[in-house]
């Protein structure tokens, strides 16, 4: 039996969470086209006949601007300690540049094997992919380099085998039916936030957080927090249309997670400057 922990690092929005989901074969982390979707460490557990690969999906590397982003970056820094390897994710659709080099310096300095995934290669020309692979290869002394598409699954099997091969002998750390370590109320809050991110733009997604107030047999109640009353109006929408749509999209996934039908009741509340409120961030598990 092989087992161990691998941290997933990279710039915001390169597809780290999508890739963790693809590797675990289920939805453990929420995904959106907005940067800074992932705010806390989320564990994705990949089980095989003779291995358990524990992935730590992390927020994207960033320069902290407030208590929220400070905590996010601290999570990244702490999660890079004590891992067997790092999976460094890059986007083939963007220039591999200073931001990636900054992260690479940190990651290659850890003295553990670094596996690079050049993600989002779907629908890219082979020449363009080859060029990005060369740019990626210049980042440091990597263990291996994989072109992948987390979206289509291309290259994901090879990447998984490669990560598993790096694991030492060891026991299973989690029951083999478990896919993630997030408690159900936190998974539900994340699902609601994912739908809210899909339906909002500009500064609004960054001002949204979600907390589950009640997780009952038949009813799930959650609060969507924003920072200003105008953001609240946007999230509620005309005649409640936006918050209703958030609920419509989130409910099937919550029911799948819980294995039962539930009523989902969503409230939208203004909580000025919650991103600077340490007690609130603590409660949100960030
Ligand atoms: N075309 C394409 N899009 C992808 C791929 N992987 C992820 N995406 C998209 O990229 C966007 C960001 O994906 P996430 O998985 O949330 O990225 P992330 O790196 O976890 O982002 P943060 O949590 O904000 O740091 C989403 O719109 C995904 O659908 C891929 O392989 N191909
Ligand atoms: Mg993410």
PDB file of C-alpha atoms and ligand atoms in Angstrom:
ATOM      1  CA  UNK A   1       0.000   0.000   0.000  1.00  0.00           C
ATOM      2  CA  UNK A   2       1.243   3.468  -0.935  1.00  0.00           C
ATOM      3  CA  UNK A   3      -0.185   6.646   0.557  1.00  0.00           C
ATOM      4  CA  UNK A   4       0.587  10.298   1.046  1.00  0.00           C
ATOM      5  CA  UNK A   5      -0.250  13.954   0.615  1.00  0.00           C
ATOM      6  CA  UNK A   6       0.250  16.107  -2.470  1.00  0.00           C
ATOM      7  CA  UNK A   7      -0.408  19.877  -2.453  1.00  0.00           C
ATOM      8  CA  UNK A   8      -1.921  21.473  -5.547  1.00  0.00           C
ATOM      9  CA  UNK A   9      -0.464  24.927  -6.168  1.00  0.00           C
ATOM     10  CA  UNK A  10      -0.674  27.567  -8.870  1.00  0.00           C
ATOM     11  CA  UNK A  11      -2.045  30.955  -9.851  1.00  0.00           C
ATOM     12  CA  UNK A  12      -5.746  31.678  -9.375  1.00  0.00           C
ATOM     13  CA  UNK A  13      -8.066  30.341 -12.063  1.00  0.00           C
ATOM     14  CA  UNK A  14      -5.617  27.938 -13.763  1.00  0.00           C
ATOM     15  CA  UNK A  15      -7.937  24.992 -13.048  1.00  0.00           C
ATOM     16  CA  UNK A  16      -6.554  23.502  -9.830  1.00  0.00           C
ATOM     17  CA  UNK A  17      -9.978  22.621  -8.422  1.00  0.00           C
ATOM     18  CA  UNK A  18     -11.252  21.271 -11.740  1.00  0.00           C
ATOM     19  CA  UNK A  19      -8.161  19.069 -11.884  1.00  0.00           C
ATOM     20  CA  UNK A  20      -8.605  17.848  -8.293  1.00  0.00           C
ATOM     21  CA  UNK A  21     -12.186  16.920  -9.157  1.00  0.00           C
ATOM     22  CA  UNK A  22     -11.033  15.102 -12.293  1.00  0.00           C
ATOM     23  CA  UNK A  23      -8.381  13.193 -10.324  1.00  0.00           C
ATOM     24  CA  UNK A  24     -10.798  12.172  -7.561  1.00  0.00           C
ATOM     25  CA  UNK A  25     -13.538  11.316 -10.047  1.00  0.00           C
ATOM     26  CA  UNK A  26     -16.167  13.312  -8.174  1.00  0.00           C
ATOM     27  CA  UNK A  27     -16.965  16.834  -7.125  1.00  0.00           C
ATOM     28  CA  UNK A  28     -15.008  17.755  -4.038  1.00  0.00           C
ATOM     29  CA  UNK A  29     -14.139  21.363  -4.830  1.00  0.00           C
ATOM     30  CA  UNK A  30     -16.209  24.137  -6.326  1.00  0.00           C
ATOM     31  CA  UNK A  31     -15.147  25.698  -9.606  1.00  0.00           C
ATOM     32  CA  UNK A  32     -15.846  29.002 -11.323  1.00  0.00           C
ATOM     33  CA  UNK A  33     -14.502  31.288 -14.002  1.00  0.00           C
ATOM     34  CA  UNK A  34     -13.807  33.947 -11.357  1.00  0.00           C
ATOM     35  CA  UNK A  35     -10.346  34.031  -9.727  1.00  0.00           C
ATOM     36  CA  UNK A  36     -10.093  33.280  -5.980  1.00  0.00           C
ATOM     37  CA  UNK A  37     -12.896  30.744  -6.011  1.00  0.00           C
ATOM     38  CA  UNK A  38     -11.113  28.427  -3.588  1.00  0.00           C
ATOM     39  CA  UNK A  39     -10.705  30.100  -0.199  1.00  0.00           C
ATOM     40  CA  UNK A  40      -9.836  27.189   2.043  1.00  0.00           C
ATOM     41  CA  UNK A  41      -7.906  23.980   1.753  1.00  0.00           C
ATOM     42  CA  UNK A  42     -10.099  21.175   0.402  1.00  0.00           C
ATOM     43  CA  UNK A  43      -8.933  17.585   0.508  1.00  0.00           C
ATOM     44  CA  UNK A  44      -9.617  15.330  -2.457  1.00  0.00           C
ATOM     45  CA  UNK A  45      -9.010  11.654  -1.759  1.00  0.00           C
ATOM     46  CA  UNK A  46      -8.115   9.336  -4.637  1.00  0.00           C
ATOM     47  CA  UNK A  47      -8.417   5.659  -3.759  1.00  0.00           C
ATOM     48  CA  UNK A  48      -6.965   2.758  -5.714  1.00  0.00           C
ATOM     49  CA  UNK A  49      -6.579  -0.948  -4.959  1.00  0.00           C
ATOM     50  CA  UNK A  50      -3.135  -0.399  -3.503  1.00  0.00           C
ATOM     51  CA  UNK A  51      -2.871   3.331  -2.897  1.00  0.00           C
ATOM     52  CA  UNK A  52      -4.467   6.381  -1.349  1.00  0.00           C
ATOM     53  CA  UNK A  53      -3.474   9.707  -2.844  1.00  0.00           C
ATOM     54  CA  UNK A  54      -4.592  12.674  -0.728  1.00  0.00           C
ATOM     55  CA  UNK A  55      -4.678  15.912  -2.703  1.00  0.00           C
ATOM     56  CA  UNK A  56      -4.859  19.312  -1.016  1.00  0.00           C
ATOM     57  CA  UNK A  57      -6.660  21.728  -3.324  1.00  0.00           C
ATOM     58  CA  UNK A  58      -5.547  25.221  -2.352  1.00  0.00           C
ATOM     59  CA  UNK A  59      -6.375  28.848  -3.014  1.00  0.00           C
ATOM     60  CA  UNK A  60      -4.357  30.424  -5.810  1.00  0.00           C
ATOM     61  CA  UNK A  61      -1.112  32.183  -4.860  1.00  0.00           C
ATOM     62  CA  UNK A  62      -1.767  35.877  -4.361  1.00  0.00           C
ATOM     63  CA  UNK A  63      -0.518  39.017  -2.695  1.00  0.00           C
ATOM     64  CA  UNK A  64      -2.752  39.505   0.388  1.00  0.00           C
ATOM     65  CA  UNK A  65      -4.945  42.634   0.460  1.00  0.00           C
ATOM     66  CA  UNK A  66      -7.111  42.050   3.527  1.00  0.00           C
ATOM     67  CA  UNK A  67      -7.709  39.534   6.299  1.00  0.00           C
ATOM     68  CA  UNK A  68      -9.472  37.146   3.914  1.00  0.00           C
ATOM     69  CA  UNK A  69      -6.655  37.014   1.362  1.00  0.00           C
ATOM     70  CA  UNK A  70      -4.065  36.950   4.147  1.00  0.00           C
ATOM     71  CA  UNK A  71      -5.683  33.861   5.592  1.00  0.00           C
ATOM     72  CA  UNK A  72      -5.935  32.293   2.145  1.00  0.00           C
ATOM     73  CA  UNK A  73      -2.238  32.803   1.450  1.00  0.00           C
ATOM     74  CA  UNK A  74      -1.354  31.512   4.923  1.00  0.00           C
ATOM     75  CA  UNK A  75      -3.304  28.352   4.111  1.00  0.00           C
ATOM     76  CA  UNK A  76      -1.260  27.953   0.936  1.00  0.00           C
ATOM     77  CA  UNK A  77       2.029  28.477   2.771  1.00  0.00           C
ATOM     78  CA  UNK A  78       1.161  26.067   5.587  1.00  0.00           C
ATOM     79  CA  UNK A  79      -0.182  23.406   3.244  1.00  0.00           C
ATOM     80  CA  UNK A  80       3.088  23.247   1.361  1.00  0.00           C
ATOM     81  CA  UNK A  81       4.816  21.920   4.468  1.00  0.00           C
ATOM     82  CA  UNK A  82       4.903  18.166   5.025  1.00  0.00           C
ATOM     83  CA  UNK A  83       3.804  16.930   1.619  1.00  0.00           C
ATOM     84  CA  UNK A  84       5.307  14.114  -0.432  1.00  0.00           C
ATOM     85  CA  UNK A  85       5.134  16.158  -3.625  1.00  0.00           C
ATOM     86  CA  UNK A  86       3.659  19.294  -5.143  1.00  0.00           C
ATOM     87  CA  UNK A  87       1.443  19.384  -8.200  1.00  0.00           C
ATOM     88  CA  UNK A  88       2.150  22.741  -9.844  1.00  0.00           C
ATOM     89  CA  UNK A  89      -0.700  23.686 -12.170  1.00  0.00           C
ATOM     90  CA  UNK A  90      -0.244  26.131 -15.055  1.00  0.00           C
ATOM     91  CA  UNK A  91      -2.659  27.281 -17.707  1.00  0.00           C
ATOM     92  CA  UNK A  92      -1.648  26.619 -21.309  1.00  0.00           C
ATOM     93  CA  UNK A  93      -4.003  29.417 -22.309  1.00  0.00           C
ATOM     94  CA  UNK A  94      -2.070  32.143 -20.578  1.00  0.00           C
ATOM     95  CA  UNK A  95       1.448  33.418 -20.761  1.00  0.00           C
ATOM     96  CA  UNK A  96       3.655  31.468 -18.382  1.00  0.00           C
ATOM     97  CA  UNK A  97       5.375  34.424 -16.786  1.00  0.00           C
ATOM     98  CA  UNK A  98       6.404  36.281 -13.652  1.00  0.00           C
ATOM     99  CA  UNK A  99       3.458  35.048 -11.542  1.00  0.00           C
ATOM    100  CA  UNK A 100       4.270  31.420 -12.288  1.00  0.00           C
ATOM    101  CA  UNK A 101       7.996  31.994 -11.732  1.00  0.00           C
ATOM    102  CA  UNK A 102       7.280  33.496  -8.306  1.00  0.00           C
ATOM    103  CA  UNK A 103       5.291  30.403  -7.324  1.00  0.00           C
ATOM    104  CA  UNK A 104       7.840  28.071  -8.897  1.00  0.00           C
ATOM    105  CA  UNK A 105      10.626  29.581  -6.796  1.00  0.00           C
ATOM    106  CA  UNK A 106       8.662  28.801  -3.664  1.00  0.00           C
ATOM    107  CA  UNK A 107       7.608  25.331  -4.763  1.00  0.00           C
ATOM    108  CA  UNK A 108      10.967  24.166  -6.087  1.00  0.00           C
ATOM    109  CA  UNK A 109      12.586  25.397  -2.862  1.00  0.00           C
ATOM    110  CA  UNK A 110      10.610  22.820  -0.844  1.00  0.00           C
ATOM    111  CA  UNK A 111      12.936  19.985  -1.848  1.00  0.00           C
ATOM    112  CA  UNK A 112      10.140  17.556  -2.694  1.00  0.00           C
ATOM    113  CA  UNK A 113       9.351  16.313  -6.206  1.00  0.00           C
ATOM    114  CA  UNK A 114       7.399  18.805  -8.312  1.00  0.00           C
ATOM    115  CA  UNK A 115       5.036  17.480 -10.945  1.00  0.00           C
ATOM    116  CA  UNK A 116       3.904  20.136 -13.412  1.00  0.00           C
ATOM    117  CA  UNK A 117       0.499  19.978 -15.092  1.00  0.00           C
ATOM    118  CA  UNK A 118       0.063  22.276 -18.071  1.00  0.00           C
ATOM    119  CA  UNK A 119      -3.728  22.460 -17.981  1.00  0.00           C
ATOM    120  CA  UNK A 120      -6.423  23.591 -20.440  1.00  0.00           C
ATOM    121  CA  UNK A 121      -4.768  22.054 -23.518  1.00  0.00           C
ATOM    122  CA  UNK A 122      -8.179  21.188 -25.000  1.00  0.00           C
ATOM    123  CA  UNK A 123      -8.726  22.791 -28.419  1.00  0.00           C
ATOM    124  CA  UNK A 124      -5.200  24.255 -28.479  1.00  0.00           C
ATOM    125  CA  UNK A 125      -2.934  23.719 -31.497  1.00  0.00           C
ATOM    126  CA  UNK A 126      -0.130  21.160 -30.943  1.00  0.00           C
ATOM    127  CA  UNK A 127       2.501  23.811 -31.705  1.00  0.00           C
ATOM    128  CA  UNK A 128       1.108  26.106 -29.040  1.00  0.00           C
ATOM    129  CA  UNK A 129       1.023  23.272 -26.498  1.00  0.00           C
ATOM    130  CA  UNK A 130       4.637  22.349 -27.297  1.00  0.00           C
ATOM    131  CA  UNK A 131       5.716  25.947 -26.799  1.00  0.00           C
ATOM    132  CA  UNK A 132       3.954  26.168 -23.426  1.00  0.00           C
ATOM    133  CA  UNK A 133       5.523  22.859 -22.354  1.00  0.00           C
ATOM    134  CA  UNK A 134       8.938  24.368 -23.103  1.00  0.00           C
ATOM    135  CA  UNK A 135       8.107  27.488 -21.095  1.00  0.00           C
ATOM    136  CA  UNK A 136       6.898  25.324 -18.208  1.00  0.00           C
ATOM    137  CA  UNK A 137      10.049  23.199 -18.329  1.00  0.00           C
ATOM    138  CA  UNK A 138      12.161  26.296 -17.692  1.00  0.00           C
ATOM    139  CA  UNK A 139      10.518  26.918 -14.308  1.00  0.00           C
ATOM    140  CA  UNK A 140      12.691  24.470 -12.382  1.00  0.00           C
ATOM    141  CA  UNK A 141      13.986  20.930 -11.853  1.00  0.00           C
ATOM    142  CA  UNK A 142      10.655  19.177 -12.213  1.00  0.00           C
ATOM    143  CA  UNK A 143      10.012  15.476 -11.696  1.00  0.00           C
ATOM    144  CA  UNK A 144       7.667  15.276 -14.677  1.00  0.00           C
ATOM    145  CA  UNK A 145       5.612  17.491 -16.943  1.00  0.00           C
ATOM    146  CA  UNK A 146       2.117  16.639 -18.151  1.00  0.00           C
ATOM    147  CA  UNK A 147      -0.127  18.340 -20.691  1.00  0.00           C
ATOM    148  CA  UNK A 148      -3.676  17.827 -19.400  1.00  0.00           C
ATOM    149  CA  UNK A 149      -7.233  18.973 -19.793  1.00  0.00           C
ATOM    150  CA  UNK A 150      -9.078  18.808 -16.501  1.00  0.00           C
ATOM    151  CA  UNK A 151     -12.214  19.554 -18.470  1.00  0.00           C
ATOM    152  CA  UNK A 152     -12.047  16.645 -20.939  1.00  0.00           C
ATOM    153  CA  UNK A 153      -9.926  14.335 -18.758  1.00  0.00           C
ATOM    154  CA  UNK A 154      -7.135  14.143 -21.327  1.00  0.00           C
ATOM    155  CA  UNK A 155      -3.855  13.204 -19.664  1.00  0.00           C
ATOM    156  CA  UNK A 156      -5.419  12.989 -16.209  1.00  0.00           C
ATOM    157  CA  UNK A 157      -4.930   9.204 -15.870  1.00  0.00           C
ATOM    158  CA  UNK A 158      -1.218   9.460 -16.670  1.00  0.00           C
ATOM    159  CA  UNK A 159      -0.857  12.340 -14.227  1.00  0.00           C
ATOM    160  CA  UNK A 160      -2.550  10.336 -11.468  1.00  0.00           C
ATOM    161  CA  UNK A 161      -0.311   7.288 -12.063  1.00  0.00           C
ATOM    162  CA  UNK A 162       2.724   9.510 -11.911  1.00  0.00           C
ATOM    163  CA  UNK A 163       1.645  11.098  -8.603  1.00  0.00           C
ATOM    164  CA  UNK A 164       0.861   7.701  -7.103  1.00  0.00           C
ATOM    165  CA  UNK A 165       4.317   6.431  -8.076  1.00  0.00           C
ATOM    166  CA  UNK A 166       5.831   9.194  -5.906  1.00  0.00           C
ATOM    167  CA  UNK A 167       4.023   8.063  -2.749  1.00  0.00           C
ATOM    168  CA  UNK A 168       5.890   6.131  -0.068  1.00  0.00           C
ATOM    169  CA  UNK A 169       4.584   2.954   1.507  1.00  0.00           C
ATOM    170  CA  UNK A 170       1.990   3.780   4.126  1.00  0.00           C
ATOM    171  CA  UNK A 171      -1.518   3.175   5.437  1.00  0.00           C
ATOM    172  CA  UNK A 172      -4.809   4.626   4.203  1.00  0.00           C
ATOM    173  CA  UNK A 173      -5.369   7.856   6.134  1.00  0.00           C
ATOM    174  CA  UNK A 174      -9.098   8.045   5.347  1.00  0.00           C
ATOM    175  CA  UNK A 175     -11.867   5.453   4.933  1.00  0.00           C
ATOM    176  CA  UNK A 176     -11.790   4.395   1.289  1.00  0.00           C
ATOM    177  CA  UNK A 177     -15.360   5.545   0.608  1.00  0.00           C
ATOM    178  CA  UNK A 178     -14.500   9.093   1.678  1.00  0.00           C
ATOM    179  CA  UNK A 179     -13.783  11.635  -1.082  1.00  0.00           C
ATOM    180  CA  UNK A 180     -13.160  14.791   0.953  1.00  0.00           C
ATOM    181  CA  UNK A 181     -12.618  16.001   4.503  1.00  0.00           C
ATOM    182  CA  UNK A 182     -15.045  18.945   4.389  1.00  0.00           C
ATOM    183  CA  UNK A 183     -18.023  18.575   6.724  1.00  0.00           C
ATOM    184  CA  UNK A 184     -21.400  18.392   4.923  1.00  0.00           C
ATOM    185  CA  UNK A 185     -22.483  21.898   6.054  1.00  0.00           C
ATOM    186  CA  UNK A 186     -19.293  23.350   4.620  1.00  0.00           C
ATOM    187  CA  UNK A 187     -19.736  21.412   1.372  1.00  0.00           C
ATOM    188  CA  UNK A 188     -23.288  22.763   1.111  1.00  0.00           C
ATOM    189  CA  UNK A 189     -22.139  26.332   1.795  1.00  0.00           C
ATOM    190  CA  UNK A 190     -19.545  25.918  -0.945  1.00  0.00           C
ATOM    191  CA  UNK A 191     -22.125  24.609  -3.442  1.00  0.00           C
ATOM    192  CA  UNK A 192     -24.380  27.601  -2.775  1.00  0.00           C
ATOM    193  CA  UNK A 193     -21.407  29.949  -3.161  1.00  0.00           C
ATOM    194  CA  UNK A 194     -20.468  28.278  -6.457  1.00  0.00           C
ATOM    195  CA  UNK A 195     -23.900  29.020  -7.900  1.00  0.00           C
ATOM    196  CA  UNK A 196     -23.788  32.583  -6.564  1.00  0.00           C
ATOM    197  CA  UNK A 197     -20.405  33.048  -8.269  1.00  0.00           C
ATOM    198  CA  UNK A 198     -21.810  31.771 -11.555  1.00  0.00           C
ATOM    199  CA  UNK A 199     -24.615  34.306 -11.458  1.00  0.00           C
ATOM    200  CA  UNK A 200     -22.673  37.431 -10.444  1.00  0.00           C
ATOM    201  CA  UNK A 201     -19.887  39.515 -11.925  1.00  0.00           C
ATOM    202  CA  UNK A 202     -17.165  42.061 -11.274  1.00  0.00           C
ATOM    203  CA  UNK A 203     -16.635  42.776  -7.574  1.00  0.00           C
ATOM    204  CA  UNK A 204     -19.738  40.924  -6.364  1.00  0.00           C
ATOM    205  CA  UNK A 205     -18.327  37.341  -6.393  1.00  0.00           C
ATOM    206  CA  UNK A 206     -15.460  38.432  -4.154  1.00  0.00           C
ATOM    207  CA  UNK A 207     -17.888  39.940  -1.640  1.00  0.00           C
ATOM    208  CA  UNK A 208     -19.942  36.744  -1.288  1.00  0.00           C
ATOM    209  CA  UNK A 209     -19.660  34.185   1.471  1.00  0.00           C
ATOM    210  CA  UNK A 210     -22.127  31.544   2.566  1.00  0.00           C
ATOM    211  CA  UNK A 211     -22.921  29.985   5.896  1.00  0.00           C
ATOM    212  CA  UNK A 212     -25.289  27.096   6.599  1.00  0.00           C
ATOM    213  CA  UNK A 213     -27.561  27.949   9.530  1.00  0.00           C
ATOM    214  CA  UNK A 214     -29.529  24.722   9.680  1.00  0.00           C
ATOM    215  CA  UNK A 215     -28.959  21.290   8.217  1.00  0.00           C
ATOM    216  CA  UNK A 216     -32.097  19.356   9.030  1.00  0.00           C
ATOM    217  CA  UNK A 217     -33.709  16.168   7.733  1.00  0.00           C
ATOM    218  CA  UNK A 218     -36.026  18.100   5.429  1.00  0.00           C
ATOM    219  CA  UNK A 219     -34.817  21.687   5.479  1.00  0.00           C
ATOM    220  CA  UNK A 220     -31.484  23.306   4.747  1.00  0.00           C
ATOM    221  CA  UNK A 221     -31.203  26.983   5.619  1.00  0.00           C
ATOM    222  CA  UNK A 222     -28.263  29.068   4.502  1.00  0.00           C
ATOM    223  CA  UNK A 223     -27.297  32.733   4.495  1.00  0.00           C
ATOM    224  CA  UNK A 224     -25.505  34.432   1.632  1.00  0.00           C
ATOM    225  CA  UNK A 225     -23.446  37.347   2.977  1.00  0.00           C
ATOM    226  CA  UNK A 226     -22.426  40.349   0.911  1.00  0.00           C
ATOM    227  CA  UNK A 227     -20.730  43.567   1.980  1.00  0.00           C
ATOM    228  CA  UNK A 228     -23.081  46.296   0.732  1.00  0.00           C
ATOM    229  CA  UNK A 229     -26.797  46.831   0.210  1.00  0.00           C
ATOM    230  CA  UNK A 230     -26.321  47.302  -3.537  1.00  0.00           C
ATOM    231  CA  UNK A 231     -24.587  43.892  -3.707  1.00  0.00           C
ATOM    232  CA  UNK A 232     -27.501  42.497  -1.732  1.00  0.00           C
ATOM    233  CA  UNK A 233     -29.953  43.828  -4.334  1.00  0.00           C
ATOM    234  CA  UNK A 234     -27.876  42.218  -7.107  1.00  0.00           C
ATOM    235  CA  UNK A 235     -27.778  38.821  -5.375  1.00  0.00           C
ATOM    236  CA  UNK A 236     -31.500  38.935  -4.643  1.00  0.00           C
ATOM    237  CA  UNK A 237     -32.313  40.117  -8.161  1.00  0.00           C
ATOM    238  CA  UNK A 238     -35.518  41.564  -9.521  1.00  0.00           C
ATOM    239  CA  UNK A 239     -38.392  39.979  -7.622  1.00  0.00           C
ATOM    240  CA  UNK A 240     -35.918  37.516  -6.062  1.00  0.00           C
ATOM    241  CA  UNK A 241     -35.003  36.022  -9.439  1.00  0.00           C
ATOM    242  CA  UNK A 242     -31.254  35.681  -8.823  1.00  0.00           C
ATOM    243  CA  UNK A 243     -31.378  34.100  -5.379  1.00  0.00           C
ATOM    244  CA  UNK A 244     -34.106  31.801  -6.663  1.00  0.00           C
ATOM    245  CA  UNK A 245     -31.828  30.721  -9.508  1.00  0.00           C
ATOM    246  CA  UNK A 246     -28.982  30.111  -7.038  1.00  0.00           C
ATOM    247  CA  UNK A 247     -31.286  27.808  -5.079  1.00  0.00           C
ATOM    248  CA  UNK A 248     -32.547  26.011  -8.187  1.00  0.00           C
ATOM    249  CA  UNK A 249     -28.997  25.247  -9.261  1.00  0.00           C
ATOM    250  CA  UNK A 250     -27.671  24.321  -5.809  1.00  0.00           C
ATOM    251  CA  UNK A 251     -30.503  22.103  -4.584  1.00  0.00           C
ATOM    252  CA  UNK A 252     -29.958  19.063  -6.877  1.00  0.00           C
ATOM    253  CA  UNK A 253     -26.285  18.945  -5.925  1.00  0.00           C
ATOM    254  CA  UNK A 254     -27.080  19.286  -2.229  1.00  0.00           C
ATOM    255  CA  UNK A 255     -29.624  16.472  -2.535  1.00  0.00           C
ATOM    256  CA  UNK A 256     -27.045  14.301  -4.270  1.00  0.00           C
ATOM    257  CA  UNK A 257     -24.599  14.997  -1.464  1.00  0.00           C
ATOM    258  CA  UNK A 258     -27.113  14.270   1.310  1.00  0.00           C
ATOM    259  CA  UNK A 259     -28.889  11.442  -0.467  1.00  0.00           C
ATOM    260  CA  UNK A 260     -32.321  12.874   0.314  1.00  0.00           C
ATOM    261  CA  UNK A 261     -34.753  15.557  -0.823  1.00  0.00           C
ATOM    262  CA  UNK A 262     -34.610  18.850   1.042  1.00  0.00           C
ATOM    263  CA  UNK A 263     -36.116  22.309   0.991  1.00  0.00           C
ATOM    264  CA  UNK A 264     -33.402  24.884   0.510  1.00  0.00           C
ATOM    265  CA  UNK A 265     -34.080  28.231   2.108  1.00  0.00           C
ATOM    266  CA  UNK A 266     -31.649  31.016   1.223  1.00  0.00           C
ATOM    267  CA  UNK A 267     -31.367  34.405   2.902  1.00  0.00           C
ATOM    268  CA  UNK A 268     -29.228  37.286   1.687  1.00  0.00           C
ATOM    269  CA  UNK A 269     -27.705  39.571   4.309  1.00  0.00           C
ATOM    270  CA  UNK A 270     -25.410  42.555   4.277  1.00  0.00           C
ATOM    271  CA  UNK A 271     -22.407  42.230   6.569  1.00  0.00           C
ATOM    272  CA  UNK A 272     -20.152  45.243   5.932  1.00  0.00           C
ATOM    273  CA  UNK A 273     -16.443  44.465   5.659  1.00  0.00           C
ATOM    274  CA  UNK A 274     -16.792  40.784   6.561  1.00  0.00           C
ATOM    275  CA  UNK A 275     -13.589  40.162   4.606  1.00  0.00           C
ATOM    276  CA  UNK A 276     -11.715  42.038   7.338  1.00  0.00           C
ATOM    277  CA  UNK A 277     -13.566  40.415  10.219  1.00  0.00           C
ATOM    278  CA  UNK A 278     -11.329  37.732  11.722  1.00  0.00           C
ATOM    279  CA  UNK A 279     -14.114  36.214  13.861  1.00  0.00           C
ATOM    280  CA  UNK A 280     -16.397  35.886  10.828  1.00  0.00           C
ATOM    281  CA  UNK A 281     -13.592  34.361   8.740  1.00  0.00           C
ATOM    282  CA  UNK A 282     -12.896  31.881  11.517  1.00  0.00           C
ATOM    283  CA  UNK A 283     -16.572  30.892  11.544  1.00  0.00           C
ATOM    284  CA  UNK A 284     -16.530  30.442   7.785  1.00  0.00           C
ATOM    285  CA  UNK A 285     -13.629  28.034   8.193  1.00  0.00           C
ATOM    286  CA  UNK A 286     -11.232  30.195   6.188  1.00  0.00           C
TER     287      UNK A 286
HETATM  288  N1  LIG B   1     -10.942  24.958 -21.381  1.00  0.00           N
HETATM  289  C1  LIG B   1     -10.643  24.529 -20.159  1.00  0.00           C
HETATM  290  N2  LIG B   1     -11.097  25.208 -19.082  1.00  0.00           N
HETATM  291  C2  LIG B   1     -10.766  24.742 -17.870  1.00  0.00           C
HETATM  292  C3  LIG B   1      -9.985  23.570 -17.672  1.00  0.00           C
HETATM  293  N3  LIG B   1      -9.830  23.374 -16.342  1.00  0.00           N
HETATM  294  C4  LIG B   1     -10.482  24.384 -15.723  1.00  0.00           C
HETATM  295  N4  LIG B   1     -11.059  25.207 -16.642  1.00  0.00           N
HETATM  296  C5  LIG B   1     -11.862  26.405 -16.358  1.00  0.00           C
HETATM  297  O1  LIG B   1     -11.051  27.358 -15.704  1.00  0.00           O
HETATM  298  C6  LIG B   1     -11.831  28.111 -14.761  1.00  0.00           C
HETATM  299  C7  LIG B   1     -11.175  28.049 -13.397  1.00  0.00           C
HETATM  300  O2  LIG B   1     -11.253  26.734 -12.882  1.00  0.00           O
HETATM  301  P1  LIG B   1     -10.997  26.406 -11.348  1.00  0.00           P
HETATM  302  O3  LIG B   1     -10.842  24.934 -11.243  1.00  0.00           O
HETATM  303  O4  LIG B   1     -12.009  27.066 -10.489  1.00  0.00           O
HETATM  304  O5  LIG B   1      -9.581  27.115 -11.147  1.00  0.00           O
HETATM  305  P2  LIG B   1      -8.714  27.237  -9.800  1.00  0.00           P
HETATM  306  O6  LIG B   1      -7.287  27.195 -10.202  1.00  0.00           O
HETATM  307  O7  LIG B   1      -9.144  26.249  -8.797  1.00  0.00           O
HETATM  308  O8  LIG B   1      -9.085  28.723  -9.351  1.00  0.00           O
HETATM  309  P3  LIG B   1      -8.998  29.394  -7.868  1.00  0.00           P
HETATM  310  O9  LIG B   1      -9.675  28.498  -6.899  1.00  0.00           O
HETATM  311  O10 LIG B   1      -9.731  30.677  -8.050  1.00  0.00           O
HETATM  312  O11 LIG B   1      -7.547  29.600  -7.595  1.00  0.00           O
HETATM  313  C8  LIG B   1     -13.234  27.508 -14.789  1.00  0.00           C
HETATM  314  O12 LIG B   1     -14.037  28.299 -15.638  1.00  0.00           O
HETATM  315  C9  LIG B   1     -12.996  26.124 -15.387  1.00  0.00           C
HETATM  316  O13 LIG B   1     -14.116  25.614 -16.075  1.00  0.00           O
HETATM  317  C10 LIG B   1      -9.553  22.855 -18.846  1.00  0.00           C
HETATM  318  O14 LIG B   1      -8.881  21.834 -18.794  1.00  0.00           O
HETATM  319  N5  LIG B   1      -9.923  23.394 -20.034  1.00  0.00           N
HETATM  320 MG1  LIG B   2      -9.915  26.505  -6.933  1.00  0.00          MG
END
